[in-house]
Short mmCIF file of C-alpha atoms and ligand atoms in Angstrom, two decimals:
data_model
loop_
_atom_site.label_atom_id
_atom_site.label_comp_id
_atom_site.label_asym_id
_atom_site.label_seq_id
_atom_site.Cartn_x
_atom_site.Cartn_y
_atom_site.Cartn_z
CA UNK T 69 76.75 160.38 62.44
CA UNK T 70 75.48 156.89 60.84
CA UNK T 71 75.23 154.34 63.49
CA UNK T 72 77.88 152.23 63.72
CA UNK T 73 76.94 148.48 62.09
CA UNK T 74 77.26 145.41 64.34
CA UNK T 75 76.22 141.59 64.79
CA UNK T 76 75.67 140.31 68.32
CA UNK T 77 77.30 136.73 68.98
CA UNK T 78 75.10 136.09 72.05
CA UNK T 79 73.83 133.35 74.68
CA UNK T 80 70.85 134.94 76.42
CA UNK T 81 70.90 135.00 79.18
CA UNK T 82 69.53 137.73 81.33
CA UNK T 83 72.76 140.01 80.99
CA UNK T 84 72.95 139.18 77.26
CA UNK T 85 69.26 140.56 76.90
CA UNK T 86 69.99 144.06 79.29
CA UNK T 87 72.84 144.23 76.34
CA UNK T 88 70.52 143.63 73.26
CA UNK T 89 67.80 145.74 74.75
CA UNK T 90 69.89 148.55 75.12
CA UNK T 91 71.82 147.96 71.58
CA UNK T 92 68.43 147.81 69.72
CA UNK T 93 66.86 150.94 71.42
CA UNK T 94 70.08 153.32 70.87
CA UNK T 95 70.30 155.12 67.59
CA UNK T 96 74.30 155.15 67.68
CA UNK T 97 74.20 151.47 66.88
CA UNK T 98 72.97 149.51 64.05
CA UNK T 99 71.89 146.15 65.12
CA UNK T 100 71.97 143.60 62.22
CA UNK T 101 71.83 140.03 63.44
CA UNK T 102 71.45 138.14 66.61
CA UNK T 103 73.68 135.01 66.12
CA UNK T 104 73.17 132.52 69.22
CA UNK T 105 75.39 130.08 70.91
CA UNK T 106 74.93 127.30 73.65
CA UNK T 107 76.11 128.64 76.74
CA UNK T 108 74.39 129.76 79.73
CA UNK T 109 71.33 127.53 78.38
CA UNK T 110 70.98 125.01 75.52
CA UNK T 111 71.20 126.69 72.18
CA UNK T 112 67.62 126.01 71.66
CA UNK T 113 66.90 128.01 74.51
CA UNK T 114 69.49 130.79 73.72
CA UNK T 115 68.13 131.38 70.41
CA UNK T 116 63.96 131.22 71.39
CA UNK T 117 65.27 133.92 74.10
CA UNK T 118 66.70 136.34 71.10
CA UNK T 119 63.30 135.67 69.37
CA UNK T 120 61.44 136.62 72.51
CA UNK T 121 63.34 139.52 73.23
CA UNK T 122 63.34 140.95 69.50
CA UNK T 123 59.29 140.23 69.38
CA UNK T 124 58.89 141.98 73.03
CA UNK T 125 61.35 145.07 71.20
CA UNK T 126 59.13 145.28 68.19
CA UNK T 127 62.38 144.73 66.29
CA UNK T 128 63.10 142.57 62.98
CA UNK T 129 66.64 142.05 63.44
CA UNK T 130 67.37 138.41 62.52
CA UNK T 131 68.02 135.63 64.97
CA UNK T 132 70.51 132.31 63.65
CA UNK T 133 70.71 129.32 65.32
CA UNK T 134 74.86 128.83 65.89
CA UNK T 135 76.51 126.38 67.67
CA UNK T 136 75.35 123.98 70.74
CA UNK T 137 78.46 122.49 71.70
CA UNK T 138 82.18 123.82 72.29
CA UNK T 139 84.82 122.89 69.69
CA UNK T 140 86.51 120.01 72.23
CA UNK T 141 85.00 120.35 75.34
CA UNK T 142 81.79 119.83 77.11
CA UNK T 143 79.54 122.46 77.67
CA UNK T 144 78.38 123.59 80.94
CA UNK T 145 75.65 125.53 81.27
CA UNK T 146 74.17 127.97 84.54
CA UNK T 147 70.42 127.83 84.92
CA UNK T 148 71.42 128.76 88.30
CA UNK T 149 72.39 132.20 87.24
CA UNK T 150 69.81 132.65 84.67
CA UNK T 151 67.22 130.37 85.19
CA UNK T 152 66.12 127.04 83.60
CA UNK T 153 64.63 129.30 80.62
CA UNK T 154 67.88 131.14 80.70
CA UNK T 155 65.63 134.13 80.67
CA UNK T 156 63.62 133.48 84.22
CA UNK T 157 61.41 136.09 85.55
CA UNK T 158 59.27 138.05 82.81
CA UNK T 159 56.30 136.20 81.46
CA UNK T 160 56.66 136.49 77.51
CA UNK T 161 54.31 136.22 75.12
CA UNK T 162 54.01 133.09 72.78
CA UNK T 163 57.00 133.78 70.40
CA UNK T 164 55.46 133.98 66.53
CA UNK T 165 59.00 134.58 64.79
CA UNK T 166 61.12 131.99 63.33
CA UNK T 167 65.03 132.10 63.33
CA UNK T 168 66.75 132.15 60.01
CA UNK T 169 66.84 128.35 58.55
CA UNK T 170 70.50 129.33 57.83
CA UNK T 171 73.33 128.53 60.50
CA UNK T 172 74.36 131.51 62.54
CA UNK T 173 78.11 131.13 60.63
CA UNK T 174 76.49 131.38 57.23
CA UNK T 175 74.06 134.33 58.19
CA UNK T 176 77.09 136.57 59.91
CA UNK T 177 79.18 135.79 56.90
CA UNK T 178 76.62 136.53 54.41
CA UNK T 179 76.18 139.59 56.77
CA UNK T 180 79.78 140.82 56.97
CA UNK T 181 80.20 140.50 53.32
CA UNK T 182 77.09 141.94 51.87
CA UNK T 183 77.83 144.98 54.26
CA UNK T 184 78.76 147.99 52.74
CA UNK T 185 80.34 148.79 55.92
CA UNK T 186 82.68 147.16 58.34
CA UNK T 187 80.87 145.46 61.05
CA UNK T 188 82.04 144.96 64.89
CA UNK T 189 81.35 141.76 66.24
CA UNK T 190 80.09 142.10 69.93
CA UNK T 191 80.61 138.44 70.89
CA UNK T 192 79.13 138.18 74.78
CA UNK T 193 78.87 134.36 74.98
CA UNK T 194 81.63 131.38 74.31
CA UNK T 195 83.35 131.81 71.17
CA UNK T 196 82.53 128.88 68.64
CA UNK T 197 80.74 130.46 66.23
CA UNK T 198 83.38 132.85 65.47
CA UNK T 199 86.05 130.54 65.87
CA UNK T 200 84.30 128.22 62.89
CA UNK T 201 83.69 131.71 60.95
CA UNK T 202 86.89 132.41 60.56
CA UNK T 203 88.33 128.56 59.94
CA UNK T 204 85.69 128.46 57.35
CA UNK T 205 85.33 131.94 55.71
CA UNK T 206 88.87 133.53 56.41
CA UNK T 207 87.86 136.42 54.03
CA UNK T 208 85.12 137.96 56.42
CA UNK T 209 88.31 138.91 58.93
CA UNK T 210 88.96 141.99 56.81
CA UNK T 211 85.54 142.80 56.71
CA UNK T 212 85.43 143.16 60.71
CA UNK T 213 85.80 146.45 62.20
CA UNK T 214 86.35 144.88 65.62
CA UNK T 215 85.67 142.22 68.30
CA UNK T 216 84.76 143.72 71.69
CA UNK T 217 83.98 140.91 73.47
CA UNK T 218 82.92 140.23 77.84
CA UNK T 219 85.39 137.42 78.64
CA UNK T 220 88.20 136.39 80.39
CA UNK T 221 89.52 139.21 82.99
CA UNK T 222 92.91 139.87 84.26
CA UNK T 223 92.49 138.46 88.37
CA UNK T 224 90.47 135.42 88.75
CA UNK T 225 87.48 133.92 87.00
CA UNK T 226 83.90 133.18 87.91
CA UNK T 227 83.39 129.90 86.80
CA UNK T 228 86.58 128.41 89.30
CA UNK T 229 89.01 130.72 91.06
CA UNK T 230 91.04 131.30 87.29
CA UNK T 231 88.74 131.03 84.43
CA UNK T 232 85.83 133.53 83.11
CA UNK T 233 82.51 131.80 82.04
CA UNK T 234 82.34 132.23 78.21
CA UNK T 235 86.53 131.57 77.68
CA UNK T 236 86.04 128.59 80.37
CA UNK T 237 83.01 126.89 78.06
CA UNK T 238 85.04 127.36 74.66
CA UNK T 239 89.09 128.15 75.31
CA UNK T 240 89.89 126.77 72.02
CA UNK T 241 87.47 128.64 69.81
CA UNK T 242 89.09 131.92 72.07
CA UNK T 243 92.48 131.33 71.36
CA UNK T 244 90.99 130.87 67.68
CA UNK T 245 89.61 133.95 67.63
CA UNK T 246 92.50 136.59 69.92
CA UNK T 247 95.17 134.75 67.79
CA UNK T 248 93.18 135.75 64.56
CA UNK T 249 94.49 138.85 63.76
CA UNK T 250 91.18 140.54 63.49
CA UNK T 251 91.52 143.63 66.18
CA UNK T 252 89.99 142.59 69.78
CA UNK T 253 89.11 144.32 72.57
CA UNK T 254 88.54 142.17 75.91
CA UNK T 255 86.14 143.58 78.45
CA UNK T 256 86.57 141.16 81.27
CA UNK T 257 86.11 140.70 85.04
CA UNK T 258 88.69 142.71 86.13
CA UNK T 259 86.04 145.39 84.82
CA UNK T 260 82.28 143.91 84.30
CA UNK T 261 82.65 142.77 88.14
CA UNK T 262 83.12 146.91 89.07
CA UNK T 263 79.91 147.51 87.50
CA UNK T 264 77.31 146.85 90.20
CA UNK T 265 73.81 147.85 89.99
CA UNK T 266 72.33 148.09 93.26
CA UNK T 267 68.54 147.45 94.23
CA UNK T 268 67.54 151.54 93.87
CA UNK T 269 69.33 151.57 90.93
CA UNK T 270 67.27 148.50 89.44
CA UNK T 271 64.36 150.35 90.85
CA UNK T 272 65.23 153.31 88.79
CA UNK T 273 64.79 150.97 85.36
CA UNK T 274 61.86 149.44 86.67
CA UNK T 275 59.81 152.71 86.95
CA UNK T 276 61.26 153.78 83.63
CA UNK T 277 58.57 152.42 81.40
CA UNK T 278 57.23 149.10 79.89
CA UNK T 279 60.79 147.68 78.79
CA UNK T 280 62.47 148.76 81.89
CA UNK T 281 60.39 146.77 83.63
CA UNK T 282 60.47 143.50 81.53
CA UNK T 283 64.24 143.99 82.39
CA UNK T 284 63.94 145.00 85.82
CA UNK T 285 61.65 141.41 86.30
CA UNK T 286 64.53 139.76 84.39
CA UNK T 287 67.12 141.39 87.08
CA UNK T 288 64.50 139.67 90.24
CA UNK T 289 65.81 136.08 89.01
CA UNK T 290 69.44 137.01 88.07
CA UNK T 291 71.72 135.21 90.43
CA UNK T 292 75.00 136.92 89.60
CA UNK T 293 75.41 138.53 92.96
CA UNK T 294 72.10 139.99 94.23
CA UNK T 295 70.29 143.14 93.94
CA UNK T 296 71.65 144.11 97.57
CA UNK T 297 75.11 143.38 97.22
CA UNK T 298 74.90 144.49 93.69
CA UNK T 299 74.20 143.21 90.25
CA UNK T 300 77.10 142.43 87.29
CA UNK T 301 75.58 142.62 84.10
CA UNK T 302 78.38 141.41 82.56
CA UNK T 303 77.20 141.57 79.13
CA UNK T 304 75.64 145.86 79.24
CA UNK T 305 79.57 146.82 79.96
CA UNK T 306 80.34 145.31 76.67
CA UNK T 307 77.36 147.96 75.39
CA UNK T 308 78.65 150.81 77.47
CA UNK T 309 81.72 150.40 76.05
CA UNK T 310 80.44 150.79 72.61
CA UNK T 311 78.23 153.87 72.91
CA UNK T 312 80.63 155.55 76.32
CA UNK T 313 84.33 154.84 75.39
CA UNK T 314 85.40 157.61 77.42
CA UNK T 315 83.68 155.65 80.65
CA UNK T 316 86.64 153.27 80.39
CA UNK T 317 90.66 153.09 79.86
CA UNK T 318 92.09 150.45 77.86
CA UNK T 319 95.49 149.40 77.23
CA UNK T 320 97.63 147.00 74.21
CA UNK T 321 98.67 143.90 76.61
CA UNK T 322 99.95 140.22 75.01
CA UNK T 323 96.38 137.96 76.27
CA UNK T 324 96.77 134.22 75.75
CA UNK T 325 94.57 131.73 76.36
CA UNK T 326 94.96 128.30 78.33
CA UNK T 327 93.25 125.43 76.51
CA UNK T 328 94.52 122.36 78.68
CA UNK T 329 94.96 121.54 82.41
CA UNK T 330 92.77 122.78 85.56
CA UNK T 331 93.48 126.27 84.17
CA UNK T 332 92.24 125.67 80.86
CA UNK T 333 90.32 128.91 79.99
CA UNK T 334 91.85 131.54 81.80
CA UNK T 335 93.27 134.42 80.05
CA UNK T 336 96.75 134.92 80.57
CA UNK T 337 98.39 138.26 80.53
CA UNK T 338 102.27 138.46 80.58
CA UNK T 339 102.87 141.65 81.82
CA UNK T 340 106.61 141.03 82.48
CA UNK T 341 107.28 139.26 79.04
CA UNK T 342 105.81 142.38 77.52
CA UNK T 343 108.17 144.99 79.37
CA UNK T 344 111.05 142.82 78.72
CA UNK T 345 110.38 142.90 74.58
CA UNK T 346 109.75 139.02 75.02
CA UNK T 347 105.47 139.13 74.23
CA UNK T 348 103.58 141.48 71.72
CA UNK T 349 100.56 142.89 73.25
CA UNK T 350 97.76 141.79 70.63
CA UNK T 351 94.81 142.17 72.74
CA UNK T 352 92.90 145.95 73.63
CA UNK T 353 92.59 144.98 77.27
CA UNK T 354 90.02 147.33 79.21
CA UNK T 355 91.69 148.16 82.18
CA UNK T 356 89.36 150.23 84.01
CA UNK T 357 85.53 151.91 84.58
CA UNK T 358 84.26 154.53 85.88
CA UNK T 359 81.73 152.66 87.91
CA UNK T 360 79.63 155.75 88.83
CA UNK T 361 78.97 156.87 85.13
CA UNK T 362 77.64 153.61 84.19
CA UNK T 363 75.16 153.36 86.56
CA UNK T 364 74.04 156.29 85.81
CA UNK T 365 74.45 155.68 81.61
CA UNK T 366 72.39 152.47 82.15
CA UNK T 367 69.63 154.00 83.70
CA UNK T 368 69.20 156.91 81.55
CA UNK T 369 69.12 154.17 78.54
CA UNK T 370 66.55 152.95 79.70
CA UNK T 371 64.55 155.93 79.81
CA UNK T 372 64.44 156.88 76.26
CA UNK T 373 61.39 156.87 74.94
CA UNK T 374 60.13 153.66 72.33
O1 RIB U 1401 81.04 135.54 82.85
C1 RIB U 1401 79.94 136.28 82.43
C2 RIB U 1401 79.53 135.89 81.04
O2 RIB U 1401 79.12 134.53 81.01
C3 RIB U 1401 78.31 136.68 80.52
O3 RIB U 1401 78.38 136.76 79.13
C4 RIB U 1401 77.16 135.82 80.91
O4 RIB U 1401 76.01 136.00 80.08
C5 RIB U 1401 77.72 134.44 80.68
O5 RIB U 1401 77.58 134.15 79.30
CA1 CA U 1402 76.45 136.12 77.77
#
């Protein structure tokens, strides 16, 4: 079966580079651009991490320099999840490759249309750059197999007791992009926070070889949770999901997103409105994991050979 063609939107981030590692190193997915965006760190910072990573991989996939701000508000990044680097904890090498000179909007559009096949979008940071993608090249939605995207959640956020990180930094550009029309599938909290690596399991990926250990020194400065009380790699569920579908249940539910007021960002799912033929459900909402699988899926990813 031909791999299946995507384009990671991406803000790494130590749980944005456990995604991309795995991505790159599994032959069931085709990995044709890394587009960054400011989020957990500066934009500058997102995008040398995606050149470090790809140089440490041995990989030429392309890295574009998006978008450093949210449409209206102010970003906010967390060093103190991912360190001031936003990639604290493995020493890498000086980085030799460039990014594109192009903008990451131009490069995923030039992408997306010069692709003989669709291509998903796997969008694991805020959403701006996709957002501006589709205000500015509306013609690319057709082209776009899917969006699975880690955001939002269906009980609580991270960020304050209602909002999700990478909806909270951008909830315009989200509501952009799940009112676009262009299929979606939402892997949020509800389900990334069931997915807890523990310290033998880190352990596991650390002994598995030279990469597993770059991302099991990665995992030593993650502060999302600990290693004891278990890790969420938020991001790697969005990968599972990809390459394990059958891991996970999903189901059609009506998502909206708050853009205003001491909610703004939180992803609001009207059950109720839905039963009562009041809301279309317009969002693939990922309801549930199987917890036990993953842990083991992520492991034995990282044990296949370079
Ligand atoms: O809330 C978790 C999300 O926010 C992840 O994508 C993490 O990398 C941060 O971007
Ligand atoms: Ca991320």
């Amino acid at each position: 079966m031909k791999p299946r063609p995507i384009i990671f939107d991406t803000d790494p981030g130590i749980d944005d580079a456990t995604a991309i590692t795995i991505a790159v190193r599994n032959p069931n997915l085709d990995v044709r651009l890394l587009s960054t965006v400011g989020a957990n760190v500066e934009v500058e910072k997102t995008t040398l991490n995606a050149l470090k990573l790809t140089e440490f991989l041995g990989v030429e996939i392309p890295v574009a320099k998006g978008c450093g701000e949210p449409l209206m508000r102010k970003l906010r990044p967390c060093p103190e999840i991912h360190g001031i680097t936003g990639m604290d904890g493995y020493d890498f090498p000086p980085v030799k490759r460039k990014p594109l000179e192009k903008h990451a909007v131009e490069a995923m559009r030039n992408m997306i249309m010069e692709s003989e096949e669709k291509i998903t979008l796997v969008v694991i940071g805020t959403h701006t750059n996709i957002a501006i993608l589709f205000k500015m090249y509306p013609e690319v939605k057709e082209r776009i197999e899917e969006i699975v995207t880690m955001g939002g959640g269906l009980a609580g956020g991270n960020t304050n007791s209602s909002a999700e990180f990478n909806i909270y930094n951008d909830p315009h550009a989200a509501a952009i992009v799940f009112n676009s029309g262009v299929p979606v599938t939402m892997l949020g909290l509800n389900v990334t926070n069931e997915a807890r690596l523990y310290r033998d399991d880190a352990e596991a990926i650390d002994a598995s070889g030279r990469v597993g250990h770059m991302i099991y020194s990665l995992l030593n400065h993650y502060r999302d949770a600990f290693m004891d009380g278990g890790l969420r790699i938020h991001d790697s569920v969005a990968v599972a999901y990809l390459l394990r579908p059958d891991m996970f249940k999903t189901q059609m539910l009506p998502v909206e997103i708050a853009t205003e007021g001491p909610a703004a960002g939180t992803t609001v799912c009207d059950f109720r409105a839905m039963q009562r033929g009041e809301k279309e459900a317009n969002i693939k909402v990922v309801t549930e994991i199987d917890s036990a699988a993953y842990v083991q899926w992520i492991i034995e990813e990282f044990r296949r050979e370079d």
